[in-house]
mmCIF file of C-alpha atoms in Angstrom:
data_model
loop_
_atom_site.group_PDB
_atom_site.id
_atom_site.type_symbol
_atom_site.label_atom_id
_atom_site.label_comp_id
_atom_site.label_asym_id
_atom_site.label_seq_id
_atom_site.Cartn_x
_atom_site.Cartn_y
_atom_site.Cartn_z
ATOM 1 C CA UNK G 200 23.793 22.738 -23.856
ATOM 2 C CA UNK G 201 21.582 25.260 -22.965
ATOM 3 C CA UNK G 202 19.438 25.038 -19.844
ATOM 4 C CA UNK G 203 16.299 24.689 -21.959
ATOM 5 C CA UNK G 204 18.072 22.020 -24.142
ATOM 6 C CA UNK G 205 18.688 20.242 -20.894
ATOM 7 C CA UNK G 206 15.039 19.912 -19.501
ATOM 8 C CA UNK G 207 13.660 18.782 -22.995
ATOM 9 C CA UNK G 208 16.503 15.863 -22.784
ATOM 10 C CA UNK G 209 15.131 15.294 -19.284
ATOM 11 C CA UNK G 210 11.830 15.579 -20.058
ATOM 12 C CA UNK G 211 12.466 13.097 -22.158
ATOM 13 C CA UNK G 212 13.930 10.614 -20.152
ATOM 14 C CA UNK G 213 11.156 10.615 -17.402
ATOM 15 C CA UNK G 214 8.429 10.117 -20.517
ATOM 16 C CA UNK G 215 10.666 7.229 -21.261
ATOM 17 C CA UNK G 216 11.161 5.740 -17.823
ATOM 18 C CA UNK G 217 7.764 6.521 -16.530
ATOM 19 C CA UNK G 218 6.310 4.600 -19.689
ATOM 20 C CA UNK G 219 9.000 1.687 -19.424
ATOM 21 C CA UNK G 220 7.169 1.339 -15.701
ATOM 22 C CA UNK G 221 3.484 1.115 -17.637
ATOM 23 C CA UNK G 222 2.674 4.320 -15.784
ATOM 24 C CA UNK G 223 1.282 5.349 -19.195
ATOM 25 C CA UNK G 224 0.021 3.661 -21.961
ATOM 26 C CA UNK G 225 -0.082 4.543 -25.535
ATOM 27 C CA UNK G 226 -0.386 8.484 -25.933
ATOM 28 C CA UNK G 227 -1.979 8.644 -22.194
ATOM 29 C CA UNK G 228 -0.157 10.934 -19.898
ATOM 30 C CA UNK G 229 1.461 14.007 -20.241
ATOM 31 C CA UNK G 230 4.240 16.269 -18.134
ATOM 32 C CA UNK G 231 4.618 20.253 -18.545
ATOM 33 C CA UNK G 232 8.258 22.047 -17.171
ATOM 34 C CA UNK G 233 7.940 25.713 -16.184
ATOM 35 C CA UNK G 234 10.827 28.177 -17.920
ATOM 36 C CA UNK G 235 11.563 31.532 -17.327
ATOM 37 C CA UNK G 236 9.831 33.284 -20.628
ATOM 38 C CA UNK G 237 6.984 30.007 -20.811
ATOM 39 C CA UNK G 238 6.210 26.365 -20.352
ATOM 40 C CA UNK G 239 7.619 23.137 -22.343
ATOM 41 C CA UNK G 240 4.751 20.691 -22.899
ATOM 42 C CA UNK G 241 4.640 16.750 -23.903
ATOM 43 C CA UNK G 242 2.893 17.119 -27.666
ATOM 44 C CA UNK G 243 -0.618 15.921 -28.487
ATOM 45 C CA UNK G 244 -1.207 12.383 -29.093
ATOM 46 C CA UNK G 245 2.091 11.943 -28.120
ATOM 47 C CA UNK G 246 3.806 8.697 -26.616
ATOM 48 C CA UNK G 247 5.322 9.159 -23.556
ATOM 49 C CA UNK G 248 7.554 6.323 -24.313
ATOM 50 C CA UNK G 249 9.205 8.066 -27.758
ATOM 51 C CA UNK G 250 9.151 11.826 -26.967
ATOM 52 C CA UNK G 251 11.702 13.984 -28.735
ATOM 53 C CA UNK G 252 13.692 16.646 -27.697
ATOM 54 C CA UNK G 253 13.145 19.055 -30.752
ATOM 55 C CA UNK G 254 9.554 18.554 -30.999
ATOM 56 C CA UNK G 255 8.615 19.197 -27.338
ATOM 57 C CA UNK G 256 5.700 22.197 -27.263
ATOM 58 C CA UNK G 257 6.723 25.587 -25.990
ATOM 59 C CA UNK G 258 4.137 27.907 -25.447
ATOM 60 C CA UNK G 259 4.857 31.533 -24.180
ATOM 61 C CA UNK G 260 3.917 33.233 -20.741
ATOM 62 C CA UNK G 261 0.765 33.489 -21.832
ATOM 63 C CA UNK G 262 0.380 29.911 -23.082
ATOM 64 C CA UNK G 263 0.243 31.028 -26.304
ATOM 65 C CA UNK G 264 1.917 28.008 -28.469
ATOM 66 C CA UNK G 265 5.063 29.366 -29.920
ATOM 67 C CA UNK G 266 7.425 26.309 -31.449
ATOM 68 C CA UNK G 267 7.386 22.842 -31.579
ATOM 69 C CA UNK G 268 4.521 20.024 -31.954
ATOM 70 C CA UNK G 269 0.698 20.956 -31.005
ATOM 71 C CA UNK G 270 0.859 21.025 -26.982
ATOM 72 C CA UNK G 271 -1.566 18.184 -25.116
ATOM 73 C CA UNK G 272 -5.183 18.972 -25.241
ATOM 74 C CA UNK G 273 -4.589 18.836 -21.117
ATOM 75 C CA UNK G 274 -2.940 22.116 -21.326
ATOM 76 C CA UNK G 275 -5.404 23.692 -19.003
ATOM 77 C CA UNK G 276 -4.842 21.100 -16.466
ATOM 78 C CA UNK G 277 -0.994 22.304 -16.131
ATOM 79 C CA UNK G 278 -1.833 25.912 -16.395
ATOM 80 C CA UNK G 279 -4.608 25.170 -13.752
ATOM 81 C CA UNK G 280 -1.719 23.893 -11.392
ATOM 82 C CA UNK G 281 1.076 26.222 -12.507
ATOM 83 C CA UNK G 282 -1.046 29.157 -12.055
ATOM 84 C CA UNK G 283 -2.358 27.927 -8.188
ATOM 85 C CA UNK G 284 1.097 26.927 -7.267
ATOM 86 C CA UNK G 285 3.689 29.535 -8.097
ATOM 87 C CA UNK G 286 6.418 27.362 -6.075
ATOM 88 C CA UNK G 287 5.710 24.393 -8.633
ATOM 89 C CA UNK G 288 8.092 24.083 -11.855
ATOM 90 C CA UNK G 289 6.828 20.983 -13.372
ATOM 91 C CA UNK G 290 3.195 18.891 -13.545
ATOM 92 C CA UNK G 291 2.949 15.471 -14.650
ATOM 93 C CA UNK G 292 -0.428 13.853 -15.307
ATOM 94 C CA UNK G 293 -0.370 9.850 -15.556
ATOM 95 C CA UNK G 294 -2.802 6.799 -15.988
ATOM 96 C CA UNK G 295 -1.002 4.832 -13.847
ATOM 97 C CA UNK G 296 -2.658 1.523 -12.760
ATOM 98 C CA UNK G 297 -3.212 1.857 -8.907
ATOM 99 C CA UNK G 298 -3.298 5.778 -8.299
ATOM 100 C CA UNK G 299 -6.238 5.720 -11.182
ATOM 101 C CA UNK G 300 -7.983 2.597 -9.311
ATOM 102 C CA UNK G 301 -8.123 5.241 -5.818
ATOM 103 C CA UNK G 302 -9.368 7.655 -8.629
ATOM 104 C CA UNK G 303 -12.699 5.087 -9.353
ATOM 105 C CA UNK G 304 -13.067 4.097 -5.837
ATOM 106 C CA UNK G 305 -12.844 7.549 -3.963
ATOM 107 C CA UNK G 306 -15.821 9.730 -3.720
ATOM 108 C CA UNK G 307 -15.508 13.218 -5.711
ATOM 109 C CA UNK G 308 -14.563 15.771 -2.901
ATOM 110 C CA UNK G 309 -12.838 13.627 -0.501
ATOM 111 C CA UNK G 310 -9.422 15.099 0.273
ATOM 112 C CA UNK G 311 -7.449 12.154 1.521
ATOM 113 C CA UNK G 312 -8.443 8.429 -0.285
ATOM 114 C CA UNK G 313 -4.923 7.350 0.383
ATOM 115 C CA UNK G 314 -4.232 6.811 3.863
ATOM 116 C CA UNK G 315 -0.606 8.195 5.475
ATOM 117 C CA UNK G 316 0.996 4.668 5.172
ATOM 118 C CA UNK G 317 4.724 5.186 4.681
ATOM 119 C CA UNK G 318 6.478 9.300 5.303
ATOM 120 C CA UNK G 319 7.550 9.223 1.726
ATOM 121 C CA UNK G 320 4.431 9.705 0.671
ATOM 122 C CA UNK G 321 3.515 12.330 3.195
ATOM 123 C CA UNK G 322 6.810 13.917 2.496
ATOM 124 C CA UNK G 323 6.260 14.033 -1.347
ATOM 125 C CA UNK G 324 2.510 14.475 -1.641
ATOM 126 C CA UNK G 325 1.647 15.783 1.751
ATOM 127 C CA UNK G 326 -1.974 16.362 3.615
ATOM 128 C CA UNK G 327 -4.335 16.366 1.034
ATOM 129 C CA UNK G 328 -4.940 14.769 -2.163
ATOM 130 C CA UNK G 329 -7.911 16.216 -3.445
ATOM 131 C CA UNK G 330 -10.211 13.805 -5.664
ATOM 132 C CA UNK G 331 -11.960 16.415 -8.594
ATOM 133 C CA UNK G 332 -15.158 15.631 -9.986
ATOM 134 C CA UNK G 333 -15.428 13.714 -13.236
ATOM 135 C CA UNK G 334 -15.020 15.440 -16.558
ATOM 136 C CA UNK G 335 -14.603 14.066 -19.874
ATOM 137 C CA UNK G 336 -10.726 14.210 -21.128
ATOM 138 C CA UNK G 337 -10.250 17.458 -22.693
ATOM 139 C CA UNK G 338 -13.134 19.311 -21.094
ATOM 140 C CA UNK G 339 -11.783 22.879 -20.152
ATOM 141 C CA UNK G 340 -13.851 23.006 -17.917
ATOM 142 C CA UNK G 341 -12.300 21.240 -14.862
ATOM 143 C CA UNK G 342 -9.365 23.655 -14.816
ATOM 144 C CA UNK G 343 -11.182 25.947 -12.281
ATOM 145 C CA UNK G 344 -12.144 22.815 -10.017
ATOM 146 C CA UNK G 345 -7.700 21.570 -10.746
ATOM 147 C CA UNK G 346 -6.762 25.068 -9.937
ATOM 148 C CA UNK G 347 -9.205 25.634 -6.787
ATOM 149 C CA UNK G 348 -8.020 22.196 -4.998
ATOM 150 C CA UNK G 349 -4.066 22.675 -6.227
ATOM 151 C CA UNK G 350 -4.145 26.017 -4.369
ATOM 152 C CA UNK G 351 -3.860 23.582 -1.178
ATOM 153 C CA UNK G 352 -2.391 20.618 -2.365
ATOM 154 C CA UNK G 353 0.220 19.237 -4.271
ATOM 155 C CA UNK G 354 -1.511 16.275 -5.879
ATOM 156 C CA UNK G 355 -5.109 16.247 -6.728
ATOM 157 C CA UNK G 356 -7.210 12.922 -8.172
ATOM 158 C CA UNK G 357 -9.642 12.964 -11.469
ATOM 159 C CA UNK G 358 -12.432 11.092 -10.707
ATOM 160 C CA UNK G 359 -11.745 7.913 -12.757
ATOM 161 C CA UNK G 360 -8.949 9.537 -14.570
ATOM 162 C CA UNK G 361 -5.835 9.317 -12.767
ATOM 163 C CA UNK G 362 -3.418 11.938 -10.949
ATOM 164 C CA UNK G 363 -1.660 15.455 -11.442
ATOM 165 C CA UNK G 364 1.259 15.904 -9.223
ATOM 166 C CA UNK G 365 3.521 18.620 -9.046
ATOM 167 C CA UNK G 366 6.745 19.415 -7.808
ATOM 168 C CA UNK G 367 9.604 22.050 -7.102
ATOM 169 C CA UNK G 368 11.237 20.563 -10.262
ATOM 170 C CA UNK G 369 10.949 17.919 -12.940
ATOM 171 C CA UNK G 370 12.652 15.657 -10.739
ATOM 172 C CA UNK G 371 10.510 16.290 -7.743
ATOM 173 C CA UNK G 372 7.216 15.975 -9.801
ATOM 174 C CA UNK G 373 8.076 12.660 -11.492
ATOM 175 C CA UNK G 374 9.363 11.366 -7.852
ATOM 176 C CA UNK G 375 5.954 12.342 -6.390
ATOM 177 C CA UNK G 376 4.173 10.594 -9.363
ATOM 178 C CA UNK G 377 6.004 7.303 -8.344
ATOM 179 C CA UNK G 378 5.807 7.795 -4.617
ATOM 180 C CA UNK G 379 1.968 8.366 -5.564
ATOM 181 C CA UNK G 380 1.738 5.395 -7.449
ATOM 182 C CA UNK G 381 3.051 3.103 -4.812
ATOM 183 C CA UNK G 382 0.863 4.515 -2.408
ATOM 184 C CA UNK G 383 -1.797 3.801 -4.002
ATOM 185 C CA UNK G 384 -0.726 0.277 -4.370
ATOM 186 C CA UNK G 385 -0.184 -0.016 -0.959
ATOM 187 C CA UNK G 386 -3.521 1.305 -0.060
ATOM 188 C CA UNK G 387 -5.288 -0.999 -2.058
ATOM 189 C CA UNK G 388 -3.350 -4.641 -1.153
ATOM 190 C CA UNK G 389 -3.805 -3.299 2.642
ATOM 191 C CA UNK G 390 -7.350 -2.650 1.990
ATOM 192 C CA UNK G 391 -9.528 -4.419 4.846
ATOM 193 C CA UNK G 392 -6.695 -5.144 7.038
ATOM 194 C CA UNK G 393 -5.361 -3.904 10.013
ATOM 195 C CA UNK G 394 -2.742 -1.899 8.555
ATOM 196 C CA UNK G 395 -1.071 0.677 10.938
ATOM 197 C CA UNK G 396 -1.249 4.522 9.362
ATOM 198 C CA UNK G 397 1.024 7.344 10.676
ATOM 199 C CA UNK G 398 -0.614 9.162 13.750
ATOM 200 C CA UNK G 399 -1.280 12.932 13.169
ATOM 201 C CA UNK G 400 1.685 14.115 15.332
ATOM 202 C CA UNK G 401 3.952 11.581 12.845
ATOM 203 C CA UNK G 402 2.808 13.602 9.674
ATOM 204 C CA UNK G 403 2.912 16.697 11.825
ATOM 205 C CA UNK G 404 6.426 16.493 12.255
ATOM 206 C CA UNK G 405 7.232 15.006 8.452
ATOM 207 C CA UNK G 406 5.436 17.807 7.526
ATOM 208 C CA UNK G 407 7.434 20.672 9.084
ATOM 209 C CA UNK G 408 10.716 18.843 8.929
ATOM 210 C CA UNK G 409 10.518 18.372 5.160
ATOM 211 C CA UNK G 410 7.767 20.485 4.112
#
């Protein structure tokens, strides 16, 4: 098996667990791997849930589709990432429950809605978690405000959308998506009480131990 054949069999897998979880519903969501000569891409109106290997999009350096199924409509949100984070090798974008509830409650701009409760989330998502204006799904045109805030963070929130996380790998990015997720879920059964965050000097040093 080839390495490409590999991360579309992966690929699939997460689209399949990550939907088993209800961290997408129906054809919501959609995850992007980085290759050597392009991109693979979850397909259009596609269902997380029942992805196949053969018709995963592949688009070309210059995101040019080249085989496979119609890529997501969201493609500018991955090359928005991809492009502002040359380290990252995979995006995944989700509608899952709690991280998309911080998404309706935080105000566009703010750059950390999710306090520093546990140090797997610092350690997987880090400082910042940028929250991006609103713009309808599809609109183009939030790729320059994804790409400005991914520049400096690893996770950013659409305004009553839901999250884009990326990682190293696949792996990483769908790990950061779940560490995300709980979080968020976290954040919002400890809302109003006294709950004890990490001090700066604690993220400080999760930060430049695990980066």
């Amino acid at each position: 098996m080839t390495n490409e054949s590999a991360l579309r069999e992966r690929l699939c897998e997460h689209g399949r667990l990550l939907f088993g979880r209800g961290y997408s519903v129906g054809s919501a969501g959609n995850i992007s791997v980085r290759l050597p000569d392009g991109v693979l891409m979850t397909p259009t109106n596609s269902c997380l849930g029942r992805l196949d290997p053969a018709r995963i999009s592949k688009l070309d350096a210059e995101w040019r589709h080249v085989s496979g199924d119609k890529p997501s409509k969201e493609v500018f949100m991955h090359r928005a990432v991809l492009t502002a984070r040359p380290e990252a090798g995979a995006v995944v974008h989700l509608h899952s429950t709690h991280a998309t509830a911080i998404a309706c409650l935080a105000t566009p701009g703010e750059n950390a809605p999710i306090p520093p409760l546990t140090p797997y989330f610092v350690m997987r998502i880090g400082r910042s978690l940028p929250v991006i204006p609103y713009y309808r799904p599809g609109d183009a045109a939030m790729e320059s405000a994804i790409h400005g805030a991914a520049r400096e963070a690893r996770a950013v929130l659409l305004a009553n959308h839901g999250p884009v996380v990326s990682g190293a790998s696949l792996d990483e990015a769908v790990y950061a998506s779940e560490e995300l997720e709980e979080a968020a879920r976290l954040a919002l059964m400890l809302r109003g009480l006294p709950a004890r965050a990490l001090t700066a000097a604690q993220v400080e040093d999760l930060l430049q131990t695990f980066g």
